[in-house]
mmCIF file of C-alpha atoms in Angstrom:
data_model
loop_
_atom_site.group_PDB
_atom_site.id
_atom_site.type_symbol
_atom_site.label_atom_id
_atom_site.label_comp_id
_atom_site.label_asym_id
_atom_site.label_seq_id
_atom_site.Cartn_x
_atom_site.Cartn_y
_atom_site.Cartn_z
ATOM 1 C CA THR A 1391 0.000 0.000 0.000
ATOM 2 C CA THR A 1392 1.272 3.468 -0.869
ATOM 3 C CA HIS A 1393 0.462 6.381 1.400
ATOM 4 C CA TRP A 1394 0.984 10.049 0.601
ATOM 5 C CA VAL A 1395 1.155 12.795 3.206
ATOM 6 C CA LEU A 1396 0.558 16.453 2.405
ATOM 7 C CA GLN A 1397 1.684 18.831 5.138
ATOM 8 C CA ILE A 1398 0.514 22.448 5.104
ATOM 9 C CA HIS A 1399 1.453 24.936 7.817
ATOM 10 C CA TYR A 1400 -0.690 27.956 8.619
ATOM 11 C CA ASN A 1401 0.196 30.857 10.866
ATOM 12 C CA SER A 1402 -2.517 33.393 11.516
ATOM 13 C CA GLY A 1403 -1.234 36.286 13.586
ATOM 14 C CA THR A 1404 -4.833 37.475 14.038
ATOM 15 C CA ALA A 1405 -6.248 33.998 14.839
ATOM 16 C CA GLN A 1406 -8.479 34.016 11.763
ATOM 17 C CA THR A 1407 -10.308 30.850 10.788
ATOM 18 C CA GLY A 1408 -11.895 29.730 7.547
ATOM 19 C CA THR A 1409 -10.715 28.621 4.128
ATOM 20 C CA ASP A 1410 -8.200 29.892 1.621
ATOM 21 C CA GLN A 1411 -7.211 29.203 -1.970
ATOM 22 C CA SER A 1412 -4.369 26.739 -1.198
ATOM 23 C CA GLY A 1413 -4.018 23.751 -3.476
ATOM 24 C CA TYR A 1414 -1.611 21.200 -4.855
ATOM 25 C CA GLU A 1415 -1.029 19.086 -7.934
ATOM 26 C CA LEU A 1416 0.161 15.482 -7.956
ATOM 27 C CA CYS A 1417 1.626 13.959 -11.087
ATOM 28 C CA THR A 1418 2.090 10.203 -11.497
ATOM 29 C CA THR A 1419 3.639 8.048 -14.197
ATOM 30 C CA GLU A 1420 4.068 4.393 -15.083
ATOM 31 C CA GLU A 1421 7.388 5.214 -16.821
ATOM 32 C CA LEU A 1422 9.753 5.107 -13.863
ATOM 33 C CA ARG A 1423 13.199 6.652 -13.948
ATOM 34 C CA PRO A 1424 16.197 4.353 -13.422
ATOM 35 C CA HIS A 1425 16.851 5.597 -9.859
ATOM 36 C CA ASP A 1426 14.701 6.527 -6.885
ATOM 37 C CA ALA A 1427 15.415 10.018 -5.551
ATOM 38 C CA GLY A 1428 15.736 11.141 -1.952
ATOM 39 C CA VAL A 1429 15.983 14.326 0.097
ATOM 40 C CA LEU A 1430 18.698 15.226 2.620
ATOM 41 C CA ALA A 1431 18.561 18.051 5.158
ATOM 42 C CA PHE A 1432 21.906 19.862 5.405
ATOM 43 C CA GLY A 1433 22.180 22.445 8.188
ATOM 44 C CA SER A 1434 21.543 22.066 11.906
ATOM 45 C CA THR A 1435 18.959 21.429 14.589
ATOM 46 C CA LYS A 1436 21.267 22.784 17.306
ATOM 47 C CA PHE A 1437 21.541 26.555 17.489
ATOM 48 C CA SER A 1438 20.539 29.478 19.658
ATOM 49 C CA ILE A 1439 19.925 32.962 18.237
ATOM 50 C CA PRO A 1440 20.585 35.631 20.895
ATOM 51 C CA PRO A 1441 18.203 38.578 21.378
ATOM 52 C CA ARG A 1442 18.785 41.744 19.336
ATOM 53 C CA SER A 1443 21.419 40.174 17.110
ATOM 54 C CA THR A 1444 22.352 38.985 13.671
ATOM 55 C CA HIS A 1445 23.552 35.412 14.076
ATOM 56 C CA THR A 1446 25.264 33.031 11.620
ATOM 57 C CA ILE A 1447 26.248 29.388 11.979
ATOM 58 C CA THR A 1448 28.418 27.284 9.678
ATOM 59 C CA CYS A 1449 27.808 23.530 9.710
ATOM 60 C CA ASP A 1450 30.050 20.863 8.162
ATOM 61 C CA TYR A 1451 28.946 17.309 7.418
ATOM 62 C CA GLU A 1452 31.480 14.781 6.076
ATOM 63 C CA LEU A 1453 30.064 12.358 3.526
ATOM 64 C CA GLY A 1454 30.527 8.612 3.960
ATOM 65 C CA LYS A 1455 30.998 5.911 1.304
ATOM 66 C CA GLU A 1456 27.252 5.738 0.579
ATOM 67 C CA PHE A 1457 27.558 9.163 -1.120
ATOM 68 C CA ASP A 1458 30.023 8.040 -3.847
ATOM 69 C CA GLY A 1459 28.576 9.142 -7.190
ATOM 70 C CA VAL A 1460 25.396 10.686 -5.761
ATOM 71 C CA LYS A 1461 23.940 13.371 -8.068
ATOM 72 C CA LEU A 1462 22.246 16.546 -6.789
ATOM 73 C CA PHE A 1463 19.301 18.091 -8.643
ATOM 74 C CA ASN A 1464 17.424 20.593 -6.454
ATOM 75 C CA ALA A 1465 17.681 22.759 -3.336
ATOM 76 C CA SER A 1466 14.836 23.919 -1.103
ATOM 77 C CA PRO A 1467 16.147 26.271 1.601
ATOM 78 C CA HIS A 1468 13.980 26.371 4.708
ATOM 79 C CA MET A 1469 14.094 28.790 7.615
ATOM 80 C CA HIS A 1470 11.312 30.723 9.306
ATOM 81 C CA THR A 1471 10.555 34.445 9.630
ATOM 82 C CA PHE A 1472 13.929 35.453 11.141
ATOM 83 C CA GLY A 1473 15.921 33.784 8.325
ATOM 84 C CA GLN A 1474 18.144 36.141 6.318
ATOM 85 C CA SER A 1475 20.371 33.980 4.077
ATOM 86 C CA MET A 1476 21.525 30.414 3.443
ATOM 87 C CA SER A 1477 24.191 28.679 1.379
ATOM 88 C CA THR A 1478 25.562 25.174 0.883
ATOM 89 C CA GLU A 1479 29.024 24.436 -0.499
ATOM 90 C CA ARG A 1480 30.838 21.202 -1.319
ATOM 91 C CA LEU A 1481 34.453 20.891 -0.179
ATOM 92 C CA PRO A 1482 35.950 18.103 -2.336
ATOM 93 C CA GLY A 1483 37.885 15.613 -0.241
ATOM 94 C CA GLY A 1484 36.963 17.587 2.871
ATOM 95 C CA ASP A 1485 39.485 20.374 2.407
ATOM 96 C CA GLY A 1486 39.394 21.241 -1.311
ATOM 97 C CA ALA A 1487 38.393 24.597 -2.763
ATOM 98 C CA PRO A 1488 34.723 25.224 -1.873
ATOM 99 C CA GLN A 1489 32.256 24.759 -4.733
ATOM 100 C CA MET A 1490 28.977 26.639 -4.320
ATOM 101 C CA ILE A 1491 26.031 24.246 -4.576
ATOM 102 C CA PHE A 1492 23.310 26.729 -3.647
ATOM 103 C CA GLU A 1493 23.132 30.266 -2.264
ATOM 104 C CA GLN A 1494 20.182 32.457 -1.347
ATOM 105 C CA LYS A 1495 21.455 35.836 -0.163
ATOM 106 C CA ASN A 1496 17.985 37.222 0.640
ATOM 107 C CA PHE A 1497 15.872 34.464 2.151
ATOM 108 C CA SER A 1498 12.119 35.104 2.311
ATOM 109 C CA PHE A 1499 9.842 32.933 4.437
ATOM 110 C CA GLU A 1500 6.907 34.050 2.283
ATOM 111 C CA ALA A 1501 8.561 33.030 -1.016
ATOM 112 C CA GLN A 1502 10.109 29.599 -0.429
ATOM 113 C CA ALA A 1503 10.735 27.551 -3.563
ATOM 114 C CA ASN A 1504 12.695 24.695 -5.119
ATOM 115 C CA TYR A 1505 15.758 25.676 -7.143
ATOM 116 C CA PRO A 1506 17.549 23.544 -9.753
ATOM 117 C CA ILE A 1507 21.152 22.658 -8.877
ATOM 118 C CA THR A 1508 23.757 20.235 -10.179
ATOM 119 C CA GLY A 1509 26.579 18.439 -8.468
ATOM 120 C CA THR A 1510 28.174 15.061 -7.903
ATOM 121 C CA LEU A 1511 29.337 13.900 -4.477
ATOM 122 C CA ALA A 1512 32.076 11.569 -3.268
ATOM 123 C CA ARG A 1513 33.128 9.916 -0.039
ATOM 124 C CA GLY A 1514 35.150 12.323 2.108
ATOM 125 C CA ASP A 1515 33.565 15.464 0.672
ATOM 126 C CA VAL A 1516 32.282 17.952 3.235
ATOM 127 C CA MET A 1517 28.969 19.713 2.762
ATOM 128 C CA ARG A 1518 29.137 23.154 4.420
ATOM 129 C CA THR A 1519 25.863 24.967 5.111
ATOM 130 C CA ARG A 1520 25.587 28.518 6.475
ATOM 131 C CA CYS A 1521 22.417 29.987 7.949
ATOM 132 C CA SER A 1522 22.014 33.606 9.049
ATOM 133 C CA TRP A 1523 19.167 35.115 11.058
ATOM 134 C CA LYS A 1524 18.213 38.503 12.432
ATOM 135 C CA ASN A 1525 16.516 38.440 15.840
ATOM 136 C CA PRO A 1526 15.148 41.910 16.702
ATOM 137 C CA GLY A 1527 13.314 40.654 19.801
ATOM 138 C CA ASP A 1528 14.184 40.372 23.476
ATOM 139 C CA THR A 1529 14.191 36.570 23.750
ATOM 140 C CA THR A 1530 16.526 33.864 22.477
ATOM 141 C CA ILE A 1531 15.200 31.850 19.529
ATOM 142 C CA GLY A 1532 16.038 28.179 19.007
ATOM 143 C CA PHE A 1533 15.178 25.299 16.707
ATOM 144 C CA GLY A 1534 11.523 24.339 16.462
ATOM 145 C CA GLU A 1535 8.595 23.682 14.168
ATOM 146 C CA GLY A 1536 6.552 26.757 15.107
ATOM 147 C CA THR A 1537 6.725 29.899 12.993
ATOM 148 C CA GLY A 1538 8.143 31.796 15.990
ATOM 149 C CA ASP A 1539 10.935 29.203 16.249
ATOM 150 C CA GLU A 1540 13.650 28.802 13.615
ATOM 151 C CA MET A 1541 15.130 26.199 11.311
ATOM 152 C CA CYS A 1542 18.302 25.778 9.263
ATOM 153 C CA PHE A 1543 17.600 23.149 6.591
ATOM 154 C CA ASP A 1544 18.780 23.158 3.005
ATOM 155 C CA PHE A 1545 16.686 20.285 1.660
ATOM 156 C CA ILE A 1546 18.745 18.829 -1.194
ATOM 157 C CA GLY A 1547 17.171 16.476 -3.759
ATOM 158 C CA TYR A 1548 19.512 13.701 -4.908
ATOM 159 C CA TYR A 1549 19.725 10.276 -6.549
ATOM 160 C CA PRO A 1550 20.133 7.391 -6.248
ATOM 161 C CA ASN A 1551 18.316 7.273 -2.920
ATOM 162 C CA ILE A 1552 20.358 6.189 0.113
ATOM 163 C CA PRO A 1553 18.164 3.839 2.186
ATOM 164 C CA ASP A 1554 17.562 4.565 5.877
ATOM 165 C CA ARG A 1555 19.689 2.409 8.193
ATOM 166 C CA THR A 1556 18.898 1.285 11.716
ATOM 167 C CA PHE A 1557 20.758 -0.674 14.376
ATOM 168 C CA LEU A 1558 18.735 -2.467 17.035
ATOM 169 C CA GLY A 1559 15.732 -0.418 15.934
ATOM 170 C CA LEU A 1560 17.506 2.924 16.377
ATOM 171 C CA PRO A 1561 18.113 5.194 13.360
ATOM 172 C CA VAL A 1562 21.720 5.270 12.149
ATOM 173 C CA PHE A 1563 21.073 7.194 8.919
ATOM 174 C CA THR A 1564 17.944 9.062 7.778
ATOM 175 C CA TRP A 1565 17.185 12.185 5.761
ATOM 176 C CA VAL A 1566 17.892 14.430 8.795
ATOM 177 C CA THR A 1567 21.232 12.812 9.776
ATOM 178 C CA PRO A 1568 23.342 15.509 8.025
ATOM 179 C CA SER A 1569 21.701 18.211 10.177
ATOM 180 C CA ALA A 1570 21.561 16.247 13.415
ATOM 181 C CA ASN A 1571 25.240 15.191 13.162
ATOM 182 C CA ALA A 1572 26.819 18.278 11.586
ATOM 183 C CA ARG A 1573 29.734 20.040 13.305
ATOM 184 C CA CYS A 1574 28.671 23.667 13.672
ATOM 185 C CA THR A 1575 30.421 26.863 14.658
ATOM 186 C CA THR A 1576 29.149 30.379 15.217
ATOM 187 C CA ASP A 1577 30.598 32.952 12.838
#
């Protein structure tokens, strides 16, 4: 059995209720491509944006052998309302000259989209993602799913899909592993 999940987030600052004009299209085919695709989240789930500040983190994730020959085809940057900019670079062999994979200098929560990219990955490469935010308020902002929280995910479409791995029922590798296990520093 195949199940599809459509997730839509609403944030009404004035607590309005009712309907809107949201919609979606779903396209199917019987002519499958040779490889299944997947999505990886590069960035971080571990950050804290101080009050009244502009804050940037840089997160590195080293690719294992399962990434040899993986092809990249789209980027979907995702932050919330405090997001200012995001970029993802590939450092060949972990310390080679950075190659820009995707950059959005003026992130807009209201205009999120998918962007075409190209790239091929190899074991030992490092994916470096930078997220910048501006927090004009008086409280610290951290990671979370609410609009008043923040995120730092560059969702990268790739193929062939790398299957999830578990050990004793615990996840070892999933789509969010690059963000959960990235080494991050504050700029």
